[in-house]
Coordinates of C-alpha atoms and ligand atoms in Angstrom, one line a residue:
M1 CA 37.4 101.7 91.8
S2 CA 36.2 101.8 88.2
N3 CA 36.5 105.6 88.0
L4 CA 40.2 105.5 88.9
H5 CA 42.6 105.7 86.0
V6 CA 46.4 105.4 86.6
F7 CA 48.7 106.5 83.8
T8 CA 52.4 105.8 83.4
D9 CA 53.4 109.4 83.1
Y10 CA 52.0 113.0 83.3
Q11 CA 52.0 113.4 79.5
S12 CA 49.6 110.5 78.9
Q13 CA 47.5 111.5 81.9
C14 CA 47.1 115.1 80.5
Q15 CA 46.5 113.8 76.9
E16 CA 43.7 111.5 78.1
A17 CA 42.1 114.3 80.3
A18 CA 42.2 116.7 77.3
A19 CA 40.7 114.1 75.1
H20 CA 37.9 113.7 77.5
I21 CA 37.2 117.5 77.5
A22 CA 37.5 117.6 73.7
K23 CA 34.9 114.9 73.3
L24 CA 32.5 116.8 75.7
I25 CA 33.0 119.9 73.5
N26 CA 32.5 118.0 70.3
D27 CA 29.3 116.4 71.6
K28 CA 28.1 119.7 73.2
P29 CA 29.7 122.7 71.5
N30 CA 28.2 125.1 74.1
A31 CA 29.5 123.1 77.0
V32 CA 30.1 124.8 80.3
L33 CA 33.5 124.0 81.9
G34 CA 34.8 124.6 85.4
L35 CA 38.6 125.1 85.2
A36 CA 41.5 124.9 87.6
T37 CA 44.9 126.5 87.8
G38 CA 48.1 125.3 89.6
S39 CA 50.8 123.1 88.2
T40 CA 48.6 120.1 87.7
P41 CA 46.4 121.1 84.7
I42 CA 49.2 122.8 82.7
G43 CA 49.7 119.8 80.5
V44 CA 46.0 119.5 79.9
Y45 CA 45.8 123.2 78.6
Q46 CA 48.9 122.5 76.4
E47 CA 47.1 119.7 74.8
L48 CA 43.8 121.6 74.4
V49 CA 45.7 124.4 72.7
R50 CA 47.3 121.8 70.4
L51 CA 43.9 120.3 69.7
H52 CA 42.6 123.7 68.8
R53 CA 45.5 124.5 66.5
E54 CA 45.9 121.3 64.9
E55 CA 42.6 119.5 65.0
N56 CA 40.2 122.6 65.0
L57 CA 38.8 122.0 68.4
D58 CA 36.3 124.9 68.6
F59 CA 35.8 126.8 71.9
S60 CA 33.8 129.6 70.3
Q61 CA 30.5 128.6 72.1
V62 CA 32.1 127.2 75.2
T63 CA 31.7 129.0 78.6
T64 CA 34.2 128.6 81.3
F65 CA 34.3 129.4 85.1
N66 CA 37.5 129.1 87.1
L67 CA 37.5 127.8 90.5
D68 CA 39.3 130.5 92.3
E69 CA 41.6 133.5 92.7
Y70 CA 43.8 134.7 95.4
Y71 CA 42.5 137.7 97.3
P72 CA 43.8 140.5 97.0
M73 CA 45.2 140.0 93.6
E74 CA 45.6 142.3 90.7
P75 CA 44.7 140.4 87.4
S76 CA 48.0 141.4 85.9
A77 CA 50.2 140.2 88.8
P78 CA 52.5 137.3 87.9
Q79 CA 50.8 135.0 90.4
S80 CA 47.2 135.9 89.5
Y81 CA 45.0 133.1 88.2
H82 CA 43.6 135.5 85.6
R83 CA 47.0 135.9 84.1
F84 CA 47.7 132.1 84.4
M85 CA 44.6 131.3 82.5
R86 CA 45.4 133.8 79.7
E87 CA 49.0 132.6 79.3
H88 CA 48.2 128.9 79.5
L89 CA 44.9 128.8 77.6
F90 CA 42.8 131.7 76.7
D91 CA 45.4 133.7 74.6
H92 CA 45.8 130.6 72.5
I93 CA 42.2 129.4 71.8
N94 CA 39.0 131.0 70.5
C95 CA 37.1 131.1 73.7
Q96 CA 35.7 134.5 74.6
N97 CA 33.3 133.6 77.4
W98 CA 35.6 132.9 80.3
H99 CA 35.3 133.9 83.9
V100 CA 37.7 133.9 86.8
P101 CA 36.6 135.3 90.2
S102 CA 37.9 138.8 90.7
G103 CA 40.7 139.3 93.3
E104 CA 40.6 143.1 93.0
V105 CA 40.3 144.9 96.3
R106 CA 36.8 145.9 97.3
N107 CA 34.8 145.8 100.5
S108 CA 33.3 142.7 102.0
D109 CA 29.7 143.5 101.0
Q110 CA 30.7 143.8 97.4
I111 CA 32.7 140.6 97.5
E112 CA 29.7 138.8 98.8
L113 CA 27.5 140.2 96.1
D114 CA 30.1 139.2 93.5
C115 CA 30.2 135.7 94.9
I116 CA 26.3 135.4 94.6
Q117 CA 26.6 136.8 91.1
Y118 CA 29.3 134.2 90.1
E119 CA 27.0 131.4 91.3
K120 CA 24.1 133.0 89.3
M121 CA 26.2 133.2 86.2
I122 CA 27.1 129.5 86.4
A123 CA 23.4 128.6 86.9
D124 CA 22.3 131.0 84.0
A125 CA 24.8 129.2 81.8
G126 CA 23.0 125.9 82.5
G127 CA 25.3 124.7 85.3
L128 CA 28.8 123.1 84.9
D129 CA 29.0 120.1 82.5
L130 CA 32.4 119.3 83.8
Q131 CA 34.6 120.6 86.6
L132 CA 38.4 120.0 86.2
L133 CA 40.1 119.8 89.6
G134 CA 43.6 119.5 91.1
I135 CA 44.2 118.5 94.7
G136 CA 46.1 120.5 97.3
R137 CA 48.3 118.7 99.9
T138 CA 45.7 119.7 102.6
G139 CA 43.1 117.7 100.5
H140 CA 41.6 121.0 99.3
I141 CA 39.7 121.2 96.0
G142 CA 39.4 124.7 94.7
F143 CA 40.5 126.6 97.8
N144 CA 38.1 124.7 99.9
E145 CA 40.4 123.9 102.8
P146 CA 39.6 121.1 105.4
G147 CA 36.4 121.8 107.2
S148 CA 34.7 123.5 104.3
P149 CA 31.0 122.6 104.4
L150 CA 29.5 120.2 101.8
N151 CA 26.9 122.8 100.8
S152 CA 29.3 125.8 100.6
K153 CA 29.0 128.2 97.6
T154 CA 31.4 130.7 96.1
R155 CA 32.9 132.8 99.0
L156 CA 35.9 134.4 100.5
V157 CA 38.0 131.9 102.5
L158 CA 41.3 131.7 104.5
L159 CA 44.1 129.5 103.1
D160 CA 45.8 126.9 105.3
Y161 CA 49.5 127.3 106.2
Q162 CA 50.5 124.3 104.1
T163 CA 48.7 125.7 101.0
R164 CA 50.5 129.1 101.5
A165 CA 53.9 127.3 102.1
D166 CA 53.4 125.4 98.8
A167 CA 52.7 128.6 97.0
A168 CA 55.7 130.5 98.7
A169 CA 58.2 129.9 95.9
D170 CA 55.7 131.4 93.3
F171 CA 55.5 134.5 95.5
F172 CA 59.2 134.7 96.4
G173 CA 58.6 134.1 100.1
L174 CA 55.8 132.9 102.4
D175 CA 55.1 136.5 103.6
N176 CA 54.1 137.5 100.1
V177 CA 51.4 134.8 99.8
P178 CA 47.9 136.2 100.3
V179 CA 46.1 134.7 103.3
R180 CA 42.8 134.8 101.6
A181 CA 41.2 133.6 98.3
I182 CA 37.8 133.5 96.6
T183 CA 36.7 130.1 95.7
M184 CA 33.7 128.2 94.4
G185 CA 32.3 126.1 97.2
I186 CA 32.2 122.3 97.6
G187 CA 28.5 122.6 96.9
T188 CA 29.2 124.4 93.6
I189 CA 31.7 121.7 92.6
M190 CA 29.4 118.8 93.7
A191 CA 26.6 120.2 91.5
A192 CA 28.8 119.8 88.3
R193 CA 27.4 117.0 86.1
E194 CA 30.9 115.5 86.0
V195 CA 34.1 116.1 87.9
L196 CA 37.5 115.1 86.8
L197 CA 40.2 115.3 89.5
L198 CA 43.9 115.1 88.4
A199 CA 46.8 114.5 90.6
N200 CA 50.4 113.9 89.7
G201 CA 53.8 113.5 91.4
I202 CA 54.9 111.9 94.6
K203 CA 54.1 114.9 96.6
K204 CA 50.4 114.2 96.1
A205 CA 50.6 110.5 97.0
A206 CA 49.8 110.8 100.7
I207 CA 46.8 113.0 100.2
V208 CA 45.5 111.0 97.2
H209 CA 45.7 107.9 99.5
E210 CA 43.7 109.7 102.2
A211 CA 41.2 111.1 99.8
L212 CA 40.5 107.9 97.9
E213 CA 41.0 105.2 100.6
G214 CA 40.4 107.1 103.9
K215 CA 37.2 108.2 105.5
I216 CA 34.8 110.4 103.5
T217 CA 35.0 113.5 105.5
S218 CA 35.0 117.3 105.2
K219 CA 38.4 117.2 106.9
V220 CA 39.6 115.9 103.6
P221 CA 37.5 117.9 101.1
A222 CA 38.5 115.8 98.1
S223 CA 37.3 112.7 99.8
L224 CA 33.8 114.1 99.3
L225 CA 34.0 113.6 95.6
R226 CA 33.6 109.9 96.2
E227 CA 30.0 110.6 96.8
H228 CA 29.7 112.5 93.5
P229 CA 27.6 110.3 91.0
N230 CA 30.1 111.0 88.2
A231 CA 33.6 111.7 89.5
Q232 CA 36.7 110.4 87.6
F233 CA 40.1 110.3 89.1
F234 CA 43.1 110.6 86.8
L235 CA 46.4 109.9 88.5
D236 CA 50.0 109.3 87.4
K237 CA 51.9 106.4 88.9
Q238 CA 53.6 108.6 91.5
A239 CA 50.4 110.1 92.8
A240 CA 48.9 106.6 92.9
S241 CA 51.9 105.1 94.7
E242 CA 50.4 105.1 98.2
L243 CA 47.2 103.4 97.2
T244 CA 47.2 99.9 98.7
E245 CA 47.4 98.3 95.3
Y246 CA 50.7 100.0 94.5
A247 CA 52.2 100.6 97.9
R248 CA 51.6 97.1 99.5
P249 CA 51.1 94.8 96.4
W250 CA 52.0 91.8 98.6
L251 CA 48.6 92.3 100.3
A252 CA 46.7 92.2 97.0
P253 CA 44.5 89.0 96.9
N254 CA 46.3 87.9 93.6
A255 CA 49.9 88.4 94.8
D256 CA 52.3 86.1 93.1
F257 CA 55.2 85.3 95.5
R258 CA 57.3 83.7 92.8
D259 CA 58.7 87.2 92.3
L260 CA 61.7 87.6 94.6
T261 CA 61.3 91.4 94.8
L262 CA 57.7 90.9 96.0
R263 CA 59.0 88.3 98.5
R264 CA 61.6 90.7 99.8
R265 CA 59.3 93.6 100.2
A266 CA 56.6 91.4 101.9
L267 CA 59.1 90.1 104.5
I268 CA 60.6 93.4 105.1
S269 CA 57.2 94.9 105.8
A270 CA 56.2 92.0 108.0
S271 CA 59.5 92.4 109.9
A272 CA 58.8 96.0 110.6
E273 CA 55.3 95.4 111.5
V274 CA 55.8 92.8 114.1
G275 CA 59.2 94.3 115.3
K276 CA 61.3 91.2 114.7
A277 CA 64.4 90.5 112.6
L278 CA 63.8 88.6 109.4
N279 CA 65.2 85.3 110.7
K280 CA 62.9 85.4 113.7
L281 CA 59.7 85.7 111.6
T282 CA 57.3 82.7 112.1
A283 CA 54.4 81.5 110.0
N284 CA 52.1 82.8 112.7
D285 CA 53.6 86.4 112.4
L286 CA 53.1 86.4 108.7
Q287 CA 49.5 85.2 109.1
Q288 CA 48.9 88.0 111.5
V289 CA 50.0 90.7 109.1
G290 CA 47.8 89.3 106.2
L291 CA 50.6 87.2 104.5
G292 CA 48.9 83.9 104.8
A293 CA 49.1 83.4 101.1
F294 CA 52.9 83.8 101.3
V295 CA 53.2 81.0 103.9
H296 CA 51.0 79.0 101.7
Q297 CA 52.9 79.5 98.5
M298 CA 56.3 78.8 100.0
P299 CA 57.5 75.2 100.2
S300 CA 59.9 76.2 103.0
L301 CA 59.4 79.5 105.0
E302 CA 62.9 79.2 106.4
A303 CA 64.5 78.8 103.0
A304 CA 62.5 81.8 101.7
I305 CA 63.6 83.9 104.6
Q306 CA 67.2 82.9 104.1
E307 CA 67.1 83.7 100.5
V308 CA 65.7 87.2 101.1
E309 CA 68.4 87.8 103.8
R310 CA 71.1 86.9 101.3
D311 CA 69.6 89.0 98.6
L312 CA 69.4 92.0 100.9
Q313 CA 72.9 91.5 102.2
S314 CA 74.2 91.6 98.7
R315 CA 72.5 94.9 98.3
L316 CA 74.8 96.4 101.0
D317 CA 77.9 95.5 99.1
D318 CA 79.8 98.4 97.5
N319 CA 81.9 96.0 95.5
R320 CA 78.8 94.8 93.7
F321 CA 77.5 98.3 92.9
I322 CA 80.2 101.0 93.0
P323 CA 82.3 100.5 89.9
E324 CA 85.9 101.6 89.3
K325 CA 87.2 103.9 86.6
K326 CA 83.9 104.7 85.1
N327 CA 82.1 107.9 84.1
I328 CA 79.5 108.8 86.7
L329 CA 77.1 111.6 86.0
C330 CA 75.1 112.8 89.0
L331 CA 72.2 115.1 88.0
S332 CA 71.3 117.4 90.8
P333 CA 68.3 119.5 90.2
H334 CA 69.4 122.2 92.7
P335 CA 72.8 122.8 93.7
D336 CA 72.9 120.8 97.0
D337 CA 70.5 117.8 96.2
D338 CA 73.7 115.9 95.2
V339 CA 75.5 116.2 98.6
I340 CA 72.3 115.9 100.7
C341 CA 71.2 112.8 99.0
C342 CA 74.3 111.1 97.8
G343 CA 77.3 113.0 99.4
A344 CA 78.8 109.9 101.0
T345 CA 78.4 107.7 97.9
L346 CA 79.9 110.3 95.6
Y347 CA 82.8 110.5 97.9
K348 CA 83.3 106.7 97.8
M349 CA 82.9 106.8 94.0
N350 CA 85.7 109.2 93.7
E351 CA 87.9 107.1 95.9
R352 CA 87.4 104.2 93.5
S353 CA 88.9 106.3 90.7
N354 CA 85.7 107.0 89.0
N355 CA 85.3 110.1 86.9
V356 CA 82.5 111.9 88.7
T357 CA 80.6 114.9 87.2
V358 CA 77.9 116.6 89.1
A359 CA 75.5 118.6 86.8
Y360 CA 73.4 121.1 88.4
G361 CA 70.0 121.5 86.6
V362 CA 69.0 125.0 87.7
S363 CA 70.8 127.8 89.3
G364 CA 68.8 127.8 92.5
S365 CA 69.0 131.6 92.5
N366 CA 65.4 132.0 93.8
A367 CA 66.5 130.5 97.1
V368 CA 69.2 133.0 98.0
R369 CA 68.2 135.8 100.3
D370 CA 68.6 139.4 99.2
K371 CA 70.4 140.4 102.3
D372 CA 73.1 137.7 101.9
V373 CA 73.8 139.1 98.5
L374 CA 74.1 142.6 99.9
A375 CA 76.4 141.5 102.7
M376 CA 78.7 139.8 100.2
L377 CA 78.8 142.8 97.9
R378 CA 79.5 145.1 100.7
T379 CA 82.5 143.0 101.8
R380 CA 83.5 142.7 98.1
H381 CA 83.3 139.0 97.9
P382 CA 85.7 138.3 95.1
R383 CA 83.4 136.2 92.8
L384 CA 80.5 138.7 93.2
A385 CA 82.5 141.9 93.1
K386 CA 84.2 140.6 89.9
Y387 CA 80.8 140.1 88.2
V388 CA 79.6 143.6 89.2
E389 CA 82.9 145.2 88.1
E390 CA 82.7 143.4 84.7
N391 CA 79.1 144.7 84.2
L392 CA 79.5 148.3 85.3
K393 CA 77.6 150.7 83.1
E394 CA 79.6 153.5 81.6
G395 CA 81.0 156.0 84.2
Q396 CA 79.6 153.8 87.0
S397 CA 81.7 152.9 90.0
Y398 CA 81.4 149.7 92.1
Q399 CA 79.8 151.8 94.8
D400 CA 77.2 153.2 92.3
A401 CA 76.4 149.7 91.1
F402 CA 76.0 148.5 94.7
D403 CA 73.7 151.5 95.5
E404 CA 71.6 150.6 92.4
I405 CA 71.2 147.1 93.5
R406 CA 70.2 148.2 96.9
Q407 CA 67.7 150.6 95.6
F408 CA 66.1 148.0 93.4
L409 CA 65.7 145.8 96.5
F410 CA 64.1 148.4 98.7
E411 CA 61.8 149.7 95.9
R412 CA 60.6 146.5 94.5
E413 CA 57.0 145.4 95.2
A414 CA 56.3 142.2 97.1
G415 CA 56.5 139.2 94.8
Q416 CA 58.3 141.1 92.0
P417 CA 61.1 138.8 90.6
D418 CA 64.8 139.7 90.7
N419 CA 66.3 141.7 87.9
L420 CA 69.0 140.2 85.7
M421 CA 71.9 141.5 87.8
L422 CA 70.5 140.3 91.0
R423 CA 69.6 136.9 89.6
N424 CA 73.0 136.4 88.2
L425 CA 74.7 137.4 91.5
K426 CA 72.5 134.9 93.3
R427 CA 73.4 132.3 90.7
L428 CA 77.0 132.9 91.4
V429 CA 76.6 132.5 95.1
R430 CA 75.1 129.1 94.6
E431 CA 77.7 128.1 92.0
G432 CA 80.5 129.1 94.3
E433 CA 79.1 127.0 97.1
A434 CA 78.6 124.0 94.8
S435 CA 82.1 124.3 93.4
D436 CA 83.6 124.2 96.9
A437 CA 81.5 121.1 97.7
C438 CA 82.5 119.4 94.5
R439 CA 86.2 120.0 95.2
K440 CA 85.8 118.0 98.4
I441 CA 84.2 115.1 96.8
G442 CA 86.6 115.2 93.9
A443 CA 83.8 115.8 91.4
T444 CA 83.7 118.1 88.4
P445 CA 80.8 120.6 88.5
R446 CA 78.7 121.5 85.5
F447 CA 76.2 124.3 85.8
L448 CA 73.5 123.8 83.3
D449 CA 71.5 126.9 84.4
L450 CA 68.4 125.5 82.5
P451 CA 66.2 128.3 81.3
F452 CA 62.9 126.9 82.3
Y453 CA 63.7 127.9 85.9
Y454 CA 63.2 131.5 85.1
S455 CA 60.1 131.0 83.0
H456 CA 57.7 131.5 86.0
E457 CA 58.1 135.1 85.2
S458 CA 56.1 134.5 82.1
K459 CA 54.2 131.7 83.7
S460 CA 55.1 129.4 80.8
Q461 CA 56.9 127.0 83.3
A462 CA 57.4 124.3 80.6
V463 CA 60.5 122.4 79.6
G464 CA 61.6 123.7 76.2
D465 CA 63.8 122.6 73.4
G466 CA 66.5 125.0 74.8
D467 CA 66.6 123.0 78.1
V468 CA 66.8 119.7 76.2
K469 CA 69.6 120.9 74.0
I470 CA 71.8 121.7 77.1
M471 CA 71.2 118.4 78.7
L472 CA 71.8 116.5 75.5
Q473 CA 75.2 118.3 75.2
L474 CA 76.0 117.1 78.8
L475 CA 75.3 113.5 77.9
R476 CA 77.4 113.7 74.8
D477 CA 80.3 115.3 76.8
T478 CA 80.3 113.0 79.7
T479 CA 79.3 109.7 78.0
P480 CA 78.2 108.3 81.4
D481 CA 78.2 104.7 82.5
I482 CA 75.9 105.5 85.4
V483 CA 73.5 108.4 85.7
M484 CA 72.3 109.3 89.2
L485 CA 68.9 111.0 89.1
T486 CA 66.6 112.3 91.7
G487 CA 63.9 109.9 92.6
E488 CA 62.1 112.5 94.7
K489 CA 59.7 114.9 93.2
S490 CA 58.4 116.7 96.3
D491 CA 60.4 119.9 96.1
P492 CA 58.1 122.8 96.6
H493 CA 58.3 124.2 93.1
G494 CA 58.2 121.1 90.9
T495 CA 61.8 121.8 89.7
H496 CA 62.8 118.2 90.3
E497 CA 60.1 116.9 88.0
M498 CA 61.0 119.4 85.2
C499 CA 64.6 118.5 85.5
E500 CA 63.7 114.9 85.1
E501 CA 61.5 115.6 82.1
T502 CA 64.4 117.5 80.5
F503 CA 66.6 114.5 81.2
E504 CA 64.2 112.0 79.8
R505 CA 63.7 113.9 76.6
A506 CA 67.5 114.4 76.1
A507 CA 68.3 110.8 77.0
K508 CA 65.9 109.6 74.4
I509 CA 67.6 111.5 71.7
Y510 CA 71.1 110.6 73.0
L511 CA 70.3 106.9 72.9
Q512 CA 68.7 107.1 69.5
E513 CA 71.7 108.8 68.1
G514 CA 73.8 105.9 69.3
G515 CA 75.0 107.2 72.7
K516 CA 76.3 104.6 75.1
A517 CA 73.7 102.9 77.3
F518 CA 73.9 103.8 81.0
V519 CA 72.7 102.4 84.3
R520 CA 70.2 104.6 86.2
W521 CA 70.4 105.2 89.9
E522 CA 67.7 107.1 91.6
Y523 CA 68.3 108.8 94.9
R524 CA 66.2 110.6 97.6
G525 CA 66.9 112.4 100.8
A526 CA 66.3 116.1 100.6
W527 CA 62.5 116.0 100.7
E528 CA 61.7 112.3 101.4
E529 CA 63.3 108.9 101.8
Y530 CA 62.8 105.5 100.3
Q531 CA 60.9 103.1 102.6
A532 CA 62.6 99.9 103.8
G533 CA 62.5 97.4 101.1
E534 CA 62.3 100.1 98.3
G535 CA 66.1 100.3 97.8
D536 CA 68.2 98.2 95.4
F537 CA 71.5 99.3 96.9
Y538 CA 72.2 100.7 100.3
S539 CA 75.5 102.5 100.5
I540 CA 76.7 102.0 104.1
F541 CA 79.1 104.4 105.8
D542 CA 80.4 105.3 109.1
K543 CA 80.5 108.4 111.3
P544 CA 83.8 109.9 109.9
L545 CA 82.3 109.9 106.5
M546 CA 79.0 111.4 107.8
E547 CA 81.0 114.2 109.2
I548 CA 82.5 114.8 105.8
K549 CA 79.1 114.7 104.2
I550 CA 77.7 117.2 106.7
G551 CA 80.7 119.4 106.1
I552 CA 80.0 119.4 102.4
I553 CA 76.3 120.1 102.9
L554 CA 77.3 123.1 105.1
D555 CA 79.3 124.4 102.2
H556 CA 75.9 125.5 100.9
I557 CA 75.8 128.4 103.3
S558 CA 73.0 130.2 101.6
Q559 CA 70.8 127.3 102.2
L560 CA 71.1 127.2 106.0
D561 CA 67.7 128.0 107.5
P562 CA 66.2 127.5 104.0
M563 CA 63.9 130.1 102.5
F564 CA 61.7 127.3 101.1
P565 CA 61.6 124.6 103.8
G566 CA 58.8 123.0 101.7
T567 CA 57.2 121.0 104.4
T568 CA 56.6 121.7 108.1
D569 CA 59.9 120.0 108.8
P570 CA 61.8 122.5 110.8
R571 CA 65.2 120.7 110.4
E572 CA 68.2 122.0 108.5
F573 CA 69.0 120.0 105.3
Y574 CA 72.1 118.4 107.0
E575 CA 70.0 117.3 109.9
R576 CA 67.4 115.7 107.7
A577 CA 70.2 113.9 105.8
R578 CA 71.8 112.7 108.9
D579 CA 68.6 111.6 110.5
R580 CA 67.3 109.9 107.4
N581 CA 70.6 108.1 106.7
R582 CA 70.7 106.9 110.2
A583 CA 67.0 105.7 110.1
T584 CA 67.7 103.7 106.9
A585 CA 70.7 102.0 108.5
R586 CA 68.7 101.4 111.6
E587 CA 66.0 99.6 109.6
L588 CA 68.7 97.4 108.1
Q589 CA 70.0 96.6 111.6
Q590 CA 66.5 95.8 112.8
L591 CA 66.0 93.4 109.9
G592 CA 69.2 91.7 111.0
V593 CA 71.2 92.2 107.9
L594 CA 73.5 95.0 109.2
P595 CA 75.4 94.5 112.6
P596 CA 74.2 96.6 115.5
S597 CA 76.3 99.7 116.3
R598 CA 77.1 101.6 119.4
S599 CA 75.3 104.9 119.9
F600 CA 78.6 106.8 119.9
D601 CA 79.7 105.1 116.6
P602 CA 76.6 105.0 114.5
I603 CA 76.3 103.5 111.0
Y604 CA 74.5 105.3 108.1
A605 CA 73.0 104.3 104.7
E606 CA 72.1 106.2 101.6
A607 CA 69.5 104.2 99.6
F608 CA 69.4 104.0 95.8
Q609 CA 67.1 102.4 93.3
V610 CA 69.2 101.0 90.5
D611 CA 67.7 100.2 87.2
E612 CA 70.0 98.5 84.7
G613 CA 67.3 97.6 82.3
K614 CA 66.0 101.0 81.1
Ligands
LIG1 C1 43.6 125.7 91.6 C2 43.1 125.2 92.9 C3 43.8 124.3 93.8 C4 44.8 123.4 93.0 C5 45.6 122.7 94.2 C6 46.8 121.9 93.5 O1 42.6 126.5 90.9 O2 42.0 125.5 93.1 O3 42.9 123.5 94.4 O4 44.2 122.6 92.1 O5 46.2 123.6 95.1 O6 47.8 122.7 93.0 P1 48.9 122.2 92.1 O7 48.2 121.7 90.8 O8 49.8 123.4 91.8 O9 49.6 121.2 92.8

């Protein structure tokens, strides 16, 4: 697709999108822009603000129309798209003529009239020159959920469950997320002279694949954009990762099988597809699954298979991958990603006399239930009671402070964030749990409490120099030989991605100032898992170690029955970890590189991507 542009990272994706918009404004100073909210365009707005400040990009004659707004929604509420647009863009540029559909409460006749008026304003402005879009995991554009008619116009709509679940963290709980919204229609979007859809992050990969390579259908509203005469799709590598070219490169017409990694992945996928162990694969099987070119390029298929088997087997070897007496730094975005994803391997690392530090990126306080804090305060949990006692106001007793917290909880409005006292108590809950877990794996905990985590209150939600400074200090203090990072970016609030960005910025400075080079490991398991063939090292373990791992995950008591389950996956985190680790081991068993096991004595595997080169 010539209108598909894949960027190595979010930053370059946003810079390019902003440059595209800036060019339009320079060519047509009174351009009419359709704008979007959500996490996706934040970087584009940052870059537009920079272009305005540093390169005099002039918005004085520009008119903008936003796609949508929740309903009901006060414009000043922290979650409102009015507020979002002011904070991310309009407070920082010279654009006066901007519009966002109103979410203020009114009767349905009035809403209908306002929607007609919104369409009229767009038409009177001359129609949209360019519509900027994100994509929801339902495939929605604007808030046009699956089934939205092609000719739909601005109207009041119902939001899908998935869309509301994805917004739950912003609203401090699913129940606070409005069920309705006002959105431009598909027809309004399709009438724009150009559309620019942006998607980033692994959590968008599946829907991007459906929208760009599946059927063109109103069941996947974004797929309809393929019929737009001038649609551009800007993706980062992660969002593009399920497109055939990236997900199954061995099926590409120009696949070059001199590359062992490609041979390995091709054979693993063939083996899974035909349901045979590697050493049972025949030339015929490979032809059947579209790997005729592989057979053709290999002088001996048998030798090629044996080589891949040997390679894979060496990837199950602890002795090759787990060092001794080294400094290991595991960066866990939330307090529990570490144990869910690498609990068994951290345990093994400690057994080999490594010096293991687990650094927790954010406090995770948003995911602690109010009632759990109240229960702990009432029973005077030592850690929490100590904090309350140390922070008593003058003349206040413990009971007074407890009553004050309770009063705040009962009086606060839906969606209002925690006050400082409550936030700190919740932080302490999670720090206590993580400290217990670390003790069992012999690791030293470090709580970074990165400030960006709290910035959703001001909707700034960007990694700042303060975050980077904390991370840099961590690297200087721990001088790691291996850094374990999350390779999964699908957490509901984008926290994993922001922790990663913080790390990348800090690591760059650390290495520039002469810090020791380190090997990177990436892990998954809390929200998703590597597919067969994607791992570089499979850390194999038995049932007793899985029991220890589950015990450690269960130390995170506040995360039982999680507040932000993220997907529709109803399983507890320890169940997800157990099932995923079992499934990974089972895949290796089916490939024939790991011996079979009895059902009462299963084998498990944690998968890692190891990059020594970066
Ligand atoms: C925003 C909008 C939505 C978002 C989509 C993706 O105005 O209409 O369609 O673009 O939900 O949201 P993020 O970017 O937060 O993943």
